[in-house]
């Protein structure tokens, strides 16, 4: 998603729910209060093992510390720039967190997907981002409709919405690591 920033240019932001923000704040708190001190101590302990140029433990500890710092910066930016949205949608149409049974005409296969925010997507578990081609095509549509999914300007296919089970934003869906 885009919006105008304070300088008149376009700023990019993610549309997230209050639960997304809560989960990110919890992870951020854990990384800052628990992991950071622990990883700093591991780097200091490994440094004491001797020659740093051949010290595998030191390199591993330093990488773990850097990954944690990178994730902290990512979470802080996501929280700071997020646009908080409500998960409510029309009662008879596909909305955020709904389970949708679709029939993929190209694959000749029925499948169930759940529409989620980008932060909680996991295609292998059927959690499809509302920003993905399938998510965009399904949102706001009703059972019985035949919907075109545009993967690219030249690649398109049709799905039929067979069933919609209304869902809600629950905390059981974890946020993506990256």
CSV table of N, CA and C in Angstrom, one decimal:
chain,number,residue,atom,x,y,z
A,1,UNK,N,0.8,-1.2,0.0
A,1,UNK,CA,0.0,0.0,0.0
A,1,UNK,C,0.9,1.2,0.0
A,2,UNK,N,0.3,2.3,-0.5
A,2,UNK,CA,1.1,3.6,-0.6
A,2,UNK,C,0.2,4.7,0.0
A,3,UNK,N,0.9,5.7,0.4
A,3,UNK,CA,0.2,6.9,0.9
A,3,UNK,C,1.2,8.1,0.8
A,4,UNK,N,0.8,9.3,0.8
A,4,UNK,CA,1.7,10.4,0.7
A,4,UNK,C,2.4,10.6,2.1
A,5,UNK,N,3.7,10.8,2.0
A,5,UNK,CA,4.4,11.1,3.2
A,5,UNK,C,4.4,12.6,3.5
A,6,UNK,N,5.1,13.0,4.6
A,6,UNK,CA,5.1,14.5,4.9
A,6,UNK,C,5.8,15.4,3.9
A,7,UNK,N,6.6,14.8,3.0
A,7,UNK,CA,7.3,15.6,2.0
A,7,UNK,C,6.6,15.6,0.7
A,8,UNK,N,5.4,15.0,0.6
A,8,UNK,CA,4.7,15.0,-0.6
A,8,UNK,C,4.9,13.8,-1.5
A,9,UNK,N,6.0,13.0,-1.1
A,9,UNK,CA,6.3,11.8,-1.9
A,9,UNK,C,5.4,10.6,-1.4
A,10,UNK,N,5.6,9.5,-2.1
A,10,UNK,CA,4.9,8.3,-1.7
A,10,UNK,C,5.6,7.5,-0.6
A,11,UNK,N,4.9,7.1,0.4
A,11,UNK,CA,5.4,6.3,1.4
A,11,UNK,C,4.8,4.9,1.4
A,12,UNK,N,5.5,3.9,1.6
A,12,UNK,CA,4.9,2.5,1.6
A,12,UNK,C,4.6,2.1,3.1
A,13,UNK,N,3.5,1.5,3.3
A,13,UNK,CA,3.2,1.0,4.6
A,13,UNK,C,2.4,-0.3,4.5
A,14,UNK,N,2.4,-1.1,5.5
A,14,UNK,CA,1.6,-2.3,5.6
A,14,UNK,C,0.3,-2.1,6.3
A,15,UNK,N,-0.7,-2.7,5.8
A,15,UNK,CA,-2.0,-2.6,6.5
A,15,UNK,C,-2.0,-3.8,7.5
A,16,UNK,N,-2.0,-3.6,8.8
A,16,UNK,CA,-2.0,-4.6,9.8
A,16,UNK,C,-3.1,-4.4,10.8
A,17,UNK,N,-3.4,-5.5,11.5
A,17,UNK,CA,-4.5,-5.4,12.5
A,17,UNK,C,-3.8,-5.1,13.9
A,18,UNK,N,-4.7,-4.8,14.8
A,18,UNK,CA,-4.2,-4.5,16.2
A,18,UNK,C,-3.5,-5.7,16.8
A,19,UNK,N,-4.0,-6.9,16.4
A,19,UNK,CA,-3.3,-8.2,16.9
A,19,UNK,C,-1.9,-8.3,16.3
A,20,UNK,N,-1.8,-7.9,15.0
A,20,UNK,CA,-0.4,-8.0,14.4
A,20,UNK,C,0.5,-7.1,15.2
A,21,UNK,N,0.1,-5.9,15.5
A,21,UNK,CA,0.9,-4.9,16.2
A,21,UNK,C,1.3,-5.4,17.6
A,22,UNK,N,0.3,-6.0,18.3
A,22,UNK,CA,0.5,-6.6,19.6
A,22,UNK,C,1.5,-7.7,19.5
A,23,UNK,N,1.4,-8.6,18.6
A,23,UNK,CA,2.4,-9.7,18.4
A,23,UNK,C,3.8,-9.2,18.1
A,24,UNK,N,3.9,-8.2,17.3
A,24,UNK,CA,5.2,-7.6,17.0
A,24,UNK,C,5.8,-6.9,18.2
A,25,UNK,N,5.0,-6.2,19.0
A,25,UNK,CA,5.5,-5.6,20.2
A,25,UNK,C,6.0,-6.6,21.2
A,26,UNK,N,5.3,-7.8,21.3
A,26,UNK,CA,5.7,-8.8,22.2
A,26,UNK,C,7.0,-9.4,21.8
A,27,UNK,N,7.2,-9.7,20.5
A,27,UNK,CA,8.4,-10.2,20.0
A,27,UNK,C,9.6,-9.2,20.2
A,28,UNK,N,9.3,-7.9,19.9
A,28,UNK,CA,10.3,-6.9,20.0
A,28,UNK,C,10.8,-6.8,21.5
A,29,UNK,N,9.8,-6.8,22.4
A,29,UNK,CA,10.1,-6.8,23.8
A,29,UNK,C,11.0,-8.0,24.2
A,30,UNK,N,10.7,-9.2,23.8
A,30,UNK,CA,11.5,-10.4,24.1
A,30,UNK,C,12.9,-10.2,23.5
A,31,UNK,N,13.0,-9.8,22.3
A,31,UNK,CA,14.3,-9.6,21.6
A,31,UNK,C,15.2,-8.6,22.3
A,32,UNK,N,14.6,-7.5,22.8
A,32,UNK,CA,15.4,-6.4,23.4
A,32,UNK,C,15.7,-6.8,24.8
A,33,UNK,N,14.8,-7.3,25.6
A,33,UNK,CA,15.0,-7.6,27.0
A,33,UNK,C,15.7,-8.9,27.3
A,34,UNK,N,15.4,-9.9,26.5
A,34,UNK,CA,16.0,-11.3,26.8
A,34,UNK,C,17.1,-11.7,25.9
A,35,UNK,N,16.8,-11.6,24.6
A,35,UNK,CA,17.8,-12.1,23.6
A,35,UNK,C,19.0,-11.2,23.5
A,36,UNK,N,18.8,-9.9,23.4
A,36,UNK,CA,20.0,-9.0,23.2
A,36,UNK,C,21.0,-9.2,24.3
A,37,UNK,N,20.7,-9.1,25.6
A,37,UNK,CA,21.7,-9.3,26.6
A,37,UNK,C,22.3,-10.7,26.5
A,38,UNK,N,21.5,-11.7,26.3
A,38,UNK,CA,22.0,-13.1,26.1
A,38,UNK,C,23.0,-13.2,25.0
A,39,UNK,N,22.7,-12.6,23.8
A,39,UNK,CA,23.6,-12.7,22.7
A,39,UNK,C,24.9,-11.9,22.9
A,40,UNK,N,24.8,-10.8,23.5
A,40,UNK,CA,26.0,-10.0,23.8
A,40,UNK,C,26.9,-10.8,24.7
A,41,UNK,N,26.4,-11.4,25.7
A,41,UNK,CA,27.2,-12.3,26.6
A,41,UNK,C,27.8,-13.4,25.8
A,42,UNK,N,27.1,-14.0,24.9
A,42,UNK,CA,27.7,-15.1,24.1
A,42,UNK,C,28.8,-14.6,23.2
A,43,UNK,N,28.7,-13.4,22.7
A,43,UNK,CA,29.8,-12.9,21.9
A,43,UNK,C,31.0,-12.6,22.8
A,44,UNK,N,30.8,-12.1,23.9
A,44,UNK,CA,31.9,-11.8,24.9
A,44,UNK,C,32.6,-13.1,25.3
A,45,UNK,N,31.8,-14.1,25.6
A,45,UNK,CA,32.4,-15.4,26.0
A,45,UNK,C,33.2,-16.0,24.9
A,46,UNK,N,32.6,-16.0,23.7
A,46,UNK,CA,33.3,-16.6,22.5
A,46,UNK,C,34.6,-15.8,22.2
A,47,UNK,N,34.6,-14.5,22.4
A,47,UNK,CA,35.8,-13.7,22.1
A,47,UNK,C,36.9,-14.1,23.0
A,48,UNK,N,36.6,-14.6,24.2
A,48,UNK,CA,37.6,-15.0,25.2
A,48,UNK,C,38.3,-16.3,24.7
A,49,UNK,N,37.8,-17.0,23.7
A,49,UNK,CA,38.4,-18.3,23.3
A,49,UNK,C,39.7,-18.1,22.5
A,50,UNK,N,40.0,-16.8,22.2
A,50,UNK,CA,41.3,-16.6,21.5
A,50,UNK,C,41.2,-16.0,20.2
A,51,UNK,N,42.1,-16.4,19.3
A,51,UNK,CA,42.3,-15.8,17.9
A,51,UNK,C,41.0,-15.6,17.2
A,52,UNK,N,40.5,-14.4,17.0
A,52,UNK,CA,39.2,-14.1,16.4
A,52,UNK,C,39.2,-14.5,14.9
A,53,UNK,N,40.3,-14.6,14.2
A,53,UNK,CA,40.3,-14.9,12.8
A,53,UNK,C,39.9,-16.4,12.6
A,54,UNK,N,40.2,-17.2,13.5
A,54,UNK,CA,39.8,-18.7,13.4
A,54,UNK,C,38.9,-19.1,14.5
A,55,UNK,N,38.1,-18.2,15.1
A,55,UNK,CA,37.3,-18.5,16.2
A,55,UNK,C,35.8,-18.7,15.6
A,56,UNK,N,35.5,-20.0,15.3
A,56,UNK,CA,34.1,-20.3,14.8
A,56,UNK,C,33.0,-19.9,15.7
A,57,UNK,N,33.2,-20.1,17.0
A,57,UNK,CA,32.2,-19.8,18.0
A,57,UNK,C,31.9,-18.3,18.0
A,58,UNK,N,33.0,-17.5,17.9
A,58,UNK,CA,32.8,-16.0,17.9
A,58,UNK,C,32.0,-15.6,16.7
A,59,UNK,N,32.4,-16.1,15.5
A,59,UNK,CA,31.7,-15.8,14.3
A,59,UNK,C,30.2,-16.1,14.4
A,60,UNK,N,29.9,-17.3,14.9
A,60,UNK,CA,28.5,-17.7,15.0
A,60,UNK,C,27.7,-16.8,16.0
A,61,UNK,N,28.4,-16.5,17.1
A,61,UNK,CA,27.7,-15.7,18.1
A,61,UNK,C,27.5,-14.3,17.6
A,62,UNK,N,28.4,-13.7,16.8
A,62,UNK,CA,28.3,-12.4,16.2
A,62,UNK,C,27.2,-12.4,15.2
A,63,UNK,N,27.1,-13.5,14.4
A,63,UNK,CA,26.0,-13.5,13.4
A,63,UNK,C,24.6,-13.6,14.0
A,64,UNK,N,24.5,-14.4,15.1
A,64,UNK,CA,23.2,-14.4,15.8
A,64,UNK,C,22.9,-13.1,16.4
A,65,UNK,N,23.8,-12.4,17.0
A,65,UNK,CA,23.6,-11.0,17.5
A,65,UNK,C,23.2,-10.1,16.4
A,66,UNK,N,23.8,-10.1,15.3
A,66,UNK,CA,23.5,-9.3,14.2
A,66,UNK,C,22.1,-9.6,13.6
A,67,UNK,N,21.7,-10.9,13.5
A,67,UNK,CA,20.4,-11.2,13.0
A,67,UNK,C,19.3,-10.7,14.0
A,68,UNK,N,19.6,-10.8,15.3
A,68,UNK,CA,18.6,-10.3,16.3
A,68,UNK,C,18.5,-8.7,16.1
A,69,UNK,N,19.6,-8.0,16.0
A,69,UNK,CA,19.5,-6.6,15.8
A,69,UNK,C,18.8,-6.2,14.5
A,70,UNK,N,19.0,-7.0,13.5
A,70,UNK,CA,18.3,-6.7,12.2
A,70,UNK,C,16.8,-6.9,12.4
A,71,UNK,N,16.4,-8.0,13.1
A,71,UNK,CA,15.0,-8.2,13.3
A,71,UNK,C,14.4,-7.1,14.2
A,72,UNK,N,15.1,-6.6,15.2
A,72,UNK,CA,14.6,-5.6,16.1
A,72,UNK,C,14.3,-4.3,15.2
A,73,UNK,N,15.3,-4.0,14.3
A,73,UNK,CA,15.1,-2.8,13.4
A,73,UNK,C,13.8,-3.0,12.6
A,74,UNK,N,13.7,-4.2,12.0
A,74,UNK,CA,12.5,-4.5,11.1
A,74,UNK,C,11.2,-4.4,11.9
A,75,UNK,N,11.1,-4.9,13.1
A,75,UNK,CA,9.9,-4.8,13.9
A,75,UNK,C,9.6,-3.4,14.3
A,76,UNK,N,10.6,-2.6,14.7
A,76,UNK,CA,10.4,-1.2,15.0
A,76,UNK,C,9.9,-0.4,13.8
A,77,UNK,N,10.4,-0.7,12.6
A,77,UNK,CA,10.0,0.0,11.4
A,77,UNK,C,8.5,-0.4,11.1
A,78,UNK,N,8.2,-1.7,11.2
A,78,UNK,CA,6.9,-2.2,10.9
A,78,UNK,C,5.9,-1.5,11.8
A,79,UNK,N,6.2,-1.5,13.1
A,79,UNK,CA,5.2,-0.9,14.1
A,79,UNK,C,5.0,0.6,13.8
A,80,UNK,N,6.2,1.3,13.5
A,80,UNK,CA,6.1,2.7,13.3
A,80,UNK,C,5.4,3.1,12.0
A,81,UNK,N,5.5,2.3,11.0
A,81,UNK,CA,4.9,2.7,9.7
A,81,UNK,C,3.6,2.0,9.4
A,82,UNK,N,3.1,1.1,10.2
A,82,UNK,CA,1.9,0.4,9.9
A,82,UNK,C,0.6,1.2,9.9
A,83,UNK,N,-0.3,0.9,9.0
A,83,UNK,CA,-1.6,1.5,9.0
A,83,UNK,C,-2.5,0.4,9.7
A,84,UNK,N,-3.1,0.7,10.8
A,84,UNK,CA,-3.9,-0.2,11.5
A,84,UNK,C,-5.3,-0.3,10.9
A,85,UNK,N,-5.7,-1.5,10.6
A,85,UNK,CA,-7.0,-1.7,9.9
A,85,UNK,C,-7.9,-2.7,10.8
A,86,UNK,N,-9.2,-2.6,10.5
A,86,UNK,CA,-10.1,-3.5,11.2
A,86,UNK,C,-10.3,-4.7,10.3
A,87,UNK,N,-10.6,-5.9,11.0
A,87,UNK,CA,-10.7,-7.1,10.3
A,87,UNK,C,-12.2,-7.4,9.8
A,88,UNK,N,-13.1,-6.5,10.1
A,88,UNK,CA,-14.5,-6.7,9.7
A,88,UNK,C,-14.8,-6.5,8.3
A,89,UNK,N,-15.6,-7.3,7.7
A,89,UNK,CA,-16.0,-7.2,6.3
A,89,UNK,C,-17.5,-7.5,6.2
A,90,UNK,N,-18.0,-7.5,5.0
A,90,UNK,CA,-19.4,-7.8,4.8
A,90,UNK,C,-19.8,-9.3,5.3
A,91,UNK,N,-20.9,-9.5,5.8
A,91,UNK,CA,-21.3,-10.8,6.3
A,91,UNK,C,-21.4,-11.9,5.3
A,92,UNK,N,-21.7,-11.5,4.0
A,92,UNK,CA,-21.9,-12.5,3.0
A,92,UNK,C,-20.8,-12.5,2.0
A,93,UNK,N,-19.7,-11.8,2.2
A,93,UNK,CA,-18.6,-11.7,1.3
A,93,UNK,C,-17.3,-12.1,1.9
A,94,UNK,N,-16.3,-12.4,1.1
A,94,UNK,CA,-15.0,-12.7,1.6
A,94,UNK,C,-14.3,-11.5,2.3
A,95,UNK,N,-13.9,-11.7,3.5
A,95,UNK,CA,-13.2,-10.7,4.3
A,95,UNK,C,-11.9,-11.2,4.9
A,96,UNK,N,-11.2,-10.4,5.6
A,96,UNK,CA,-10.0,-10.7,6.2
A,96,UNK,C,-10.2,-11.8,7.3
A,97,UNK,N,-9.4,-12.8,7.3
A,97,UNK,CA,-9.4,-14.0,8.2
A,97,UNK,C,-10.5,-15.0,7.9
A,98,UNK,N,-11.2,-14.8,6.8
A,98,UNK,CA,-12.2,-15.8,6.5
A,98,UNK,C,-11.5,-17.0,5.8
A,99,UNK,N,-12.2,-18.2,6.0
A,99,UNK,CA,-11.7,-19.4,5.3
A,99,UNK,C,-12.6,-19.5,4.1
A,100,UNK,N,-11.9,-19.7,2.9
A,100,UNK,CA,-12.7,-19.7,1.7
A,100,UNK,C,-12.3,-21.0,0.9
A,101,UNK,N,-13.4,-21.8,0.5
A,101,UNK,CA,-13.2,-22.9,-0.3
A,101,UNK,C,-13.3,-22.5,-1.7
A,102,UNK,N,-12.3,-22.8,-2.5
A,102,UNK,CA,-12.3,-22.4,-3.9
A,102,UNK,C,-12.0,-23.6,-4.8
A,103,UNK,N,-12.5,-23.5,-6.0
A,103,UNK,CA,-12.2,-24.5,-7.0
A,103,UNK,C,-11.4,-23.8,-8.1
A,104,UNK,N,-10.1,-24.3,-8.2
A,104,UNK,CA,-9.2,-23.8,-9.2
A,104,UNK,C,-9.4,-24.5,-10.5
A,105,UNK,N,-10.0,-23.8,-11.5
A,105,UNK,CA,-10.4,-24.4,-12.8
A,105,UNK,C,-9.2,-24.9,-13.5
A,106,UNK,N,-8.0,-24.2,-13.4
A,106,UNK,CA,-6.8,-24.6,-14.2
A,106,UNK,C,-6.3,-25.9,-13.6
A,107,UNK,N,-6.2,-26.0,-12.3
A,107,UNK,CA,-5.6,-27.2,-11.6
A,107,UNK,C,-6.7,-28.3,-11.4
A,108,UNK,N,-8.0,-27.9,-11.7
A,108,UNK,CA,-9.1,-28.8,-11.5
A,108,UNK,C,-9.1,-29.4,-10.1
A,109,UNK,N,-8.9,-28.5,-9.1
A,109,UNK,CA,-8.7,-28.9,-7.7
A,109,UNK,C,-9.4,-27.9,-6.8
A,110,UNK,N,-10.1,-28.5,-5.8
A,110,UNK,CA,-10.7,-27.7,-4.7
A,110,UNK,C,-9.7,-27.5,-3.6
A,111,UNK,N,-9.6,-26.3,-3.1
A,111,UNK,CA,-8.7,-26.0,-2.0
A,111,UNK,C,-9.3,-25.0,-1.0
A,112,UNK,N,-8.8,-25.0,0.2
A,112,UNK,CA,-9.3,-24.1,1.2
A,112,UNK,C,-8.1,-23.1,1.5
A,113,UNK,N,-8.4,-21.8,1.5
A,113,UNK,CA,-7.4,-20.8,1.9
A,113,UNK,C,-8.0,-19.9,3.0
A,114,UNK,N,-7.2,-19.2,3.7
A,114,UNK,CA,-7.6,-18.3,4.7
A,114,UNK,C,-6.9,-17.0,4.3
A,115,UNK,N,-7.7,-15.9,4.2
A,115,UNK,CA,-7.1,-14.6,3.9
A,115,UNK,C,-6.6,-13.9,5.2
A,116,UNK,N,-5.3,-13.5,5.1
A,116,UNK,CA,-4.6,-12.9,6.3
A,116,UNK,C,-3.9,-11.7,5.9
A,117,UNK,N,-3.3,-11.0,6.9
A,117,UNK,CA,-2.4,-9.9,6.6
A,117,UNK,C,-1.1,-10.4,6.1
A,118,UNK,N,-0.3,-9.6,5.4
A,118,UNK,CA,1.0,-10.0,4.9
A,118,UNK,C,1.9,-10.5,6.0
A,119,UNK,N,1.8,-10.0,7.1
A,119,UNK,CA,2.6,-10.4,8.2
A,119,UNK,C,2.4,-11.9,8.7
A,120,UNK,N,1.2,-12.4,8.4
A,120,UNK,CA,0.9,-13.8,8.8
A,120,UNK,C,0.7,-14.8,7.7
A,121,UNK,N,1.1,-14.4,6.5
A,121,UNK,CA,1.0,-15.3,5.4
A,121,UNK,C,1.9,-16.5,5.5
A,122,UNK,N,1.4,-17.6,5.0
A,122,UNK,CA,2.2,-18.9,4.9
A,122,UNK,C,1.4,-19.8,3.9
A,123,UNK,N,1.8,-19.7,2.7
A,123,UNK,CA,1.1,-20.4,1.6
A,123,UNK,C,1.1,-21.9,1.8
A,124,UNK,N,2.1,-22.4,2.4
A,124,UNK,CA,2.1,-23.9,2.6
A,124,UNK,C,1.0,-24.3,3.6
A,125,UNK,N,0.6,-23.4,4.5
A,125,UNK,CA,-0.5,-23.7,5.4
A,125,UNK,C,-1.8,-23.2,4.9
A,126,UNK,N,-1.9,-22.7,3.7
A,126,UNK,CA,-3.1,-22.1,3.2
A,126,UNK,C,-3.4,-20.7,3.7
A,127,UNK,N,-2.5,-20.0,4.3
A,127,UNK,CA,-2.7,-18.7,4.7
A,127,UNK,C,-2.2,-17.7,3.6
A,128,UNK,N,-3.2,-17.1,3.0
A,128,UNK,CA,-2.9,-16.3,1.8
A,128,UNK,C,-3.0,-14.8,2.1
A,129,UNK,N,-2.0,-14.0,1.8
A,129,UNK,CA,-2.0,-12.6,2.0
A,129,UNK,C,-3.1,-11.9,1.2
A,130,UNK,N,-3.7,-10.9,1.9
A,130,UNK,CA,-4.8,-10.1,1.2
A,130,UNK,C,-4.2,-9.3,0.1
A,131,UNK,N,-2.8,-9.2,0.1
A,131,UNK,CA,-2.1,-8.5,-1.0
A,131,UNK,C,-1.7,-9.4,-2.2
A,132,UNK,N,-1.9,-10.7,-2.0
A,132,UNK,CA,-1.5,-11.6,-3.1
A,132,UNK,C,-2.5,-11.6,-4.2
A,133,UNK,N,-2.2,-12.1,-5.4
A,133,UNK,CA,-3.2,-12.1,-6.5
A,133,UNK,C,-4.5,-12.8,-6.1
A,134,UNK,N,-4.4,-13.9,-5.4
A,134,UNK,CA,-5.6,-14.7,-4.9
A,134,UNK,C,-6.3,-13.9,-3.9
A,135,UNK,N,-5.6,-13.3,-2.9
A,135,UNK,CA,-6.3,-12.5,-1.9
A,135,UNK,C,-7.0,-11.3,-2.4
A,136,UNK,N,-6.3,-10.6,-3.3
A,136,UNK,CA,-7.0,-9.4,-3.9
A,136,UNK,C,-8.2,-9.8,-4.7
A,137,UNK,N,-8.1,-11.0,-5.4
A,137,UNK,CA,-9.3,-11.4,-6.3
A,137,UNK,C,-10.5,-11.8,-5.4
A,138,UNK,N,-10.2,-12.4,-4.3
A,138,UNK,CA,-11.3,-13.0,-3.5
A,138,UNK,C,-12.0,-12.0,-2.6
A,139,UNK,N,-11.2,-11.0,-2.0
A,139,UNK,CA,-11.8,-10.0,-1.1
A,139,UNK,C,-13.0,-9.3,-1.6
A,140,UNK,N,-14.1,-9.3,-0.8
A,140,UNK,CA,-15.3,-8.7,-1.2
A,140,UNK,C,-16.2,-9.5,-2.1
A,141,UNK,N,-15.8,-10.6,-2.6
A,141,UNK,CA,-16.6,-11.5,-3.5
A,141,UNK,C,-17.5,-12.4,-2.7
A,142,UNK,N,-18.5,-13.0,-3.3
A,142,UNK,CA,-19.4,-13.9,-2.7
A,142,UNK,C,-19.4,-15.3,-3.2
A,143,UNK,N,-19.9,-16.2,-2.3
A,143,UNK,CA,-20.0,-17.6,-2.7
A,143,UNK,C,-20.7,-17.8,-4.0
A,144,UNK,N,-20.3,-18.7,-4.9
A,144,UNK,CA,-20.9,-18.9,-6.2
A,144,UNK,C,-20.3,-18.1,-7.3
A,145,UNK,N,-19.5,-17.0,-7.0
A,145,UNK,CA,-18.9,-16.2,-8.0
A,145,UNK,C,-17.7,-16.9,-8.6
A,146,UNK,N,-17.5,-16.6,-9.9
A,146,UNK,CA,-16.3,-17.1,-10.6
A,146,UNK,C,-15.4,-15.8,-10.7
A,147,UNK,N,-14.2,-16.0,-10.2
A,147,UNK,CA,-13.3,-14.8,-10.1
A,147,UNK,C,-12.0,-15.1,-10.9
A,148,UNK,N,-11.5,-14.0,-11.6
A,148,UNK,CA,-10.3,-14.1,-12.3
A,148,UNK,C,-9.1,-13.7,-11.3
A,149,UNK,N,-8.1,-14.6,-11.3
A,149,UNK,CA,-6.9,-14.3,-10.5
A,149,UNK,C,-5.8,-13.9,-11.5
A,150,UNK,N,-5.3,-12.6,-11.4
A,150,UNK,CA,-4.3,-12.1,-12.3
A,150,UNK,C,-3.0,-12.2,-11.6
A,151,UNK,N,-2.2,-13.2,-12.0
A,151,UNK,CA,-0.8,-13.4,-11.4
A,151,UNK,C,0.1,-12.3,-12.0
A,152,UNK,N,0.0,-12.1,-13.3
A,152,UNK,CA,0.7,-11.0,-14.0
A,152,UNK,C,-0.2,-10.6,-15.2
A,153,UNK,N,0.2,-9.6,-15.9
A,153,UNK,CA,-0.6,-9.1,-17.1
A,153,UNK,C,-0.9,-10.3,-18.1
A,154,UNK,N,0.0,-11.2,-18.2
A,154,UNK,CA,-0.2,-12.3,-19.1
A,154,UNK,C,-0.6,-13.6,-18.5
A,155,UNK,N,-0.5,-13.8,-17.2
A,155,UNK,CA,-0.9,-15.1,-16.6
A,155,UNK,C,-2.1,-14.9,-15.7
A,156,UNK,N,-3.2,-15.5,-16.1
A,156,UNK,CA,-4.5,-15.4,-15.4
A,156,UNK,C,-5.1,-16.7,-15.3
A,157,UNK,N,-5.9,-16.9,-14.3
A,157,UNK,CA,-6.7,-18.1,-14.2
A,157,UNK,C,-8.0,-17.8,-13.4
A,158,UNK,N,-8.9,-18.8,-13.5
A,158,UNK,CA,-10.2,-18.5,-12.8
A,158,UNK,C,-10.4,-19.5,-11.6
A,159,UNK,N,-11.0,-19.0,-10.6
A,159,UNK,CA,-11.4,-19.9,-9.4
A,159,UNK,C,-12.9,-19.6,-9.2
A,160,UNK,N,-13.6,-20.6,-8.6
A,160,UNK,CA,-15.0,-20.4,-8.2
A,160,UNK,C,-15.0,-20.5,-6.7
A,161,UNK,N,-15.7,-19.5,-6.1
A,161,UNK,CA,-15.8,-19.5,-4.7
A,161,UNK,C,-17.0,-20.4,-4.3
A,162,UNK,N,-16.6,-21.5,-3.6
A,162,UNK,CA,-17.7,-22.5,-3.2
A,162,UNK,C,-18.2,-22.3,-1.8
A,163,UNK,N,-17.4,-21.8,-0.9
A,163,UNK,CA,-17.9,-21.6,0.5
A,163,UNK,C,-17.1,-20.6,1.2
A,164,UNK,N,-17.7,-19.8,2.0
A,164,UNK,CA,-17.0,-18.8,2.9
A,164,UNK,C,-17.4,-19.1,4.3
A,165,UNK,N,-16.4,-19.3,5.2
A,165,UNK,CA,-16.6,-19.5,6.6
A,165,UNK,C,-16.0,-18.2,7.3
A,166,UNK,N,-16.9,-17.4,7.9
A,166,UNK,CA,-16.4,-16.2,8.5
A,166,UNK,C,-15.4,-16.5,9.6
A,167,UNK,N,-14.3,-15.7,9.6
A,167,UNK,CA,-13.2,-15.9,10.6
A,167,UNK,C,-13.0,-14.6,11.4
A,168,UNK,N,-12.1,-14.7,12.3
A,168,UNK,CA,-11.8,-13.5,13.1
A,168,UNK,C,-10.3,-13.4,13.4
A,169,UNK,N,-9.9,-12.3,13.7
A,169,UNK,CA,-8.4,-12.0,14.0
A,169,UNK,C,-8.1,-12.6,15.3
A,170,UNK,N,-7.5,-13.9,15.3
A,170,UNK,CA,-7.2,-14.5,16.6
A,170,UNK,C,-5.7,-14.5,16.7
A,171,UNK,N,-5.2,-14.8,17.9
A,171,UNK,CA,-3.8,-14.7,18.1
A,171,UNK,C,-3.1,-16.0,17.8
A,172,UNK,N,-3.8,-17.0,17.3
A,172,UNK,CA,-3.2,-18.3,17.1
A,172,UNK,C,-2.3,-18.3,15.8
A,173,UNK,N,-2.5,-17.3,15.0
A,173,UNK,CA,-1.7,-17.2,13.8
A,173,UNK,C,-0.4,-16.4,14.1
A,174,UNK,N,0.7,-17.1,14.0
A,174,UNK,CA,1.9,-16.4,14.3
A,174,UNK,C,2.4,-15.5,13.2
A,175,UNK,N,3.2,-14.5,13.5
A,175,UNK,CA,3.7,-13.6,12.5
A,175,UNK,C,5.0,-14.2,11.9
A,176,UNK,N,5.2,-13.8,10.6
A,176,UNK,CA,6.3,-14.3,9.8
A,176,UNK,C,7.6,-13.9,10.4
A,177,UNK,N,8.7,-14.7,10.2
A,177,UNK,CA,10.0,-14.3,10.7
A,177,UNK,C,10.6,-13.3,9.8
A,178,UNK,N,10.4,-13.4,8.5
A,178,UNK,CA,10.8,-12.4,7.5
A,178,UNK,C,10.1,-12.6,6.3
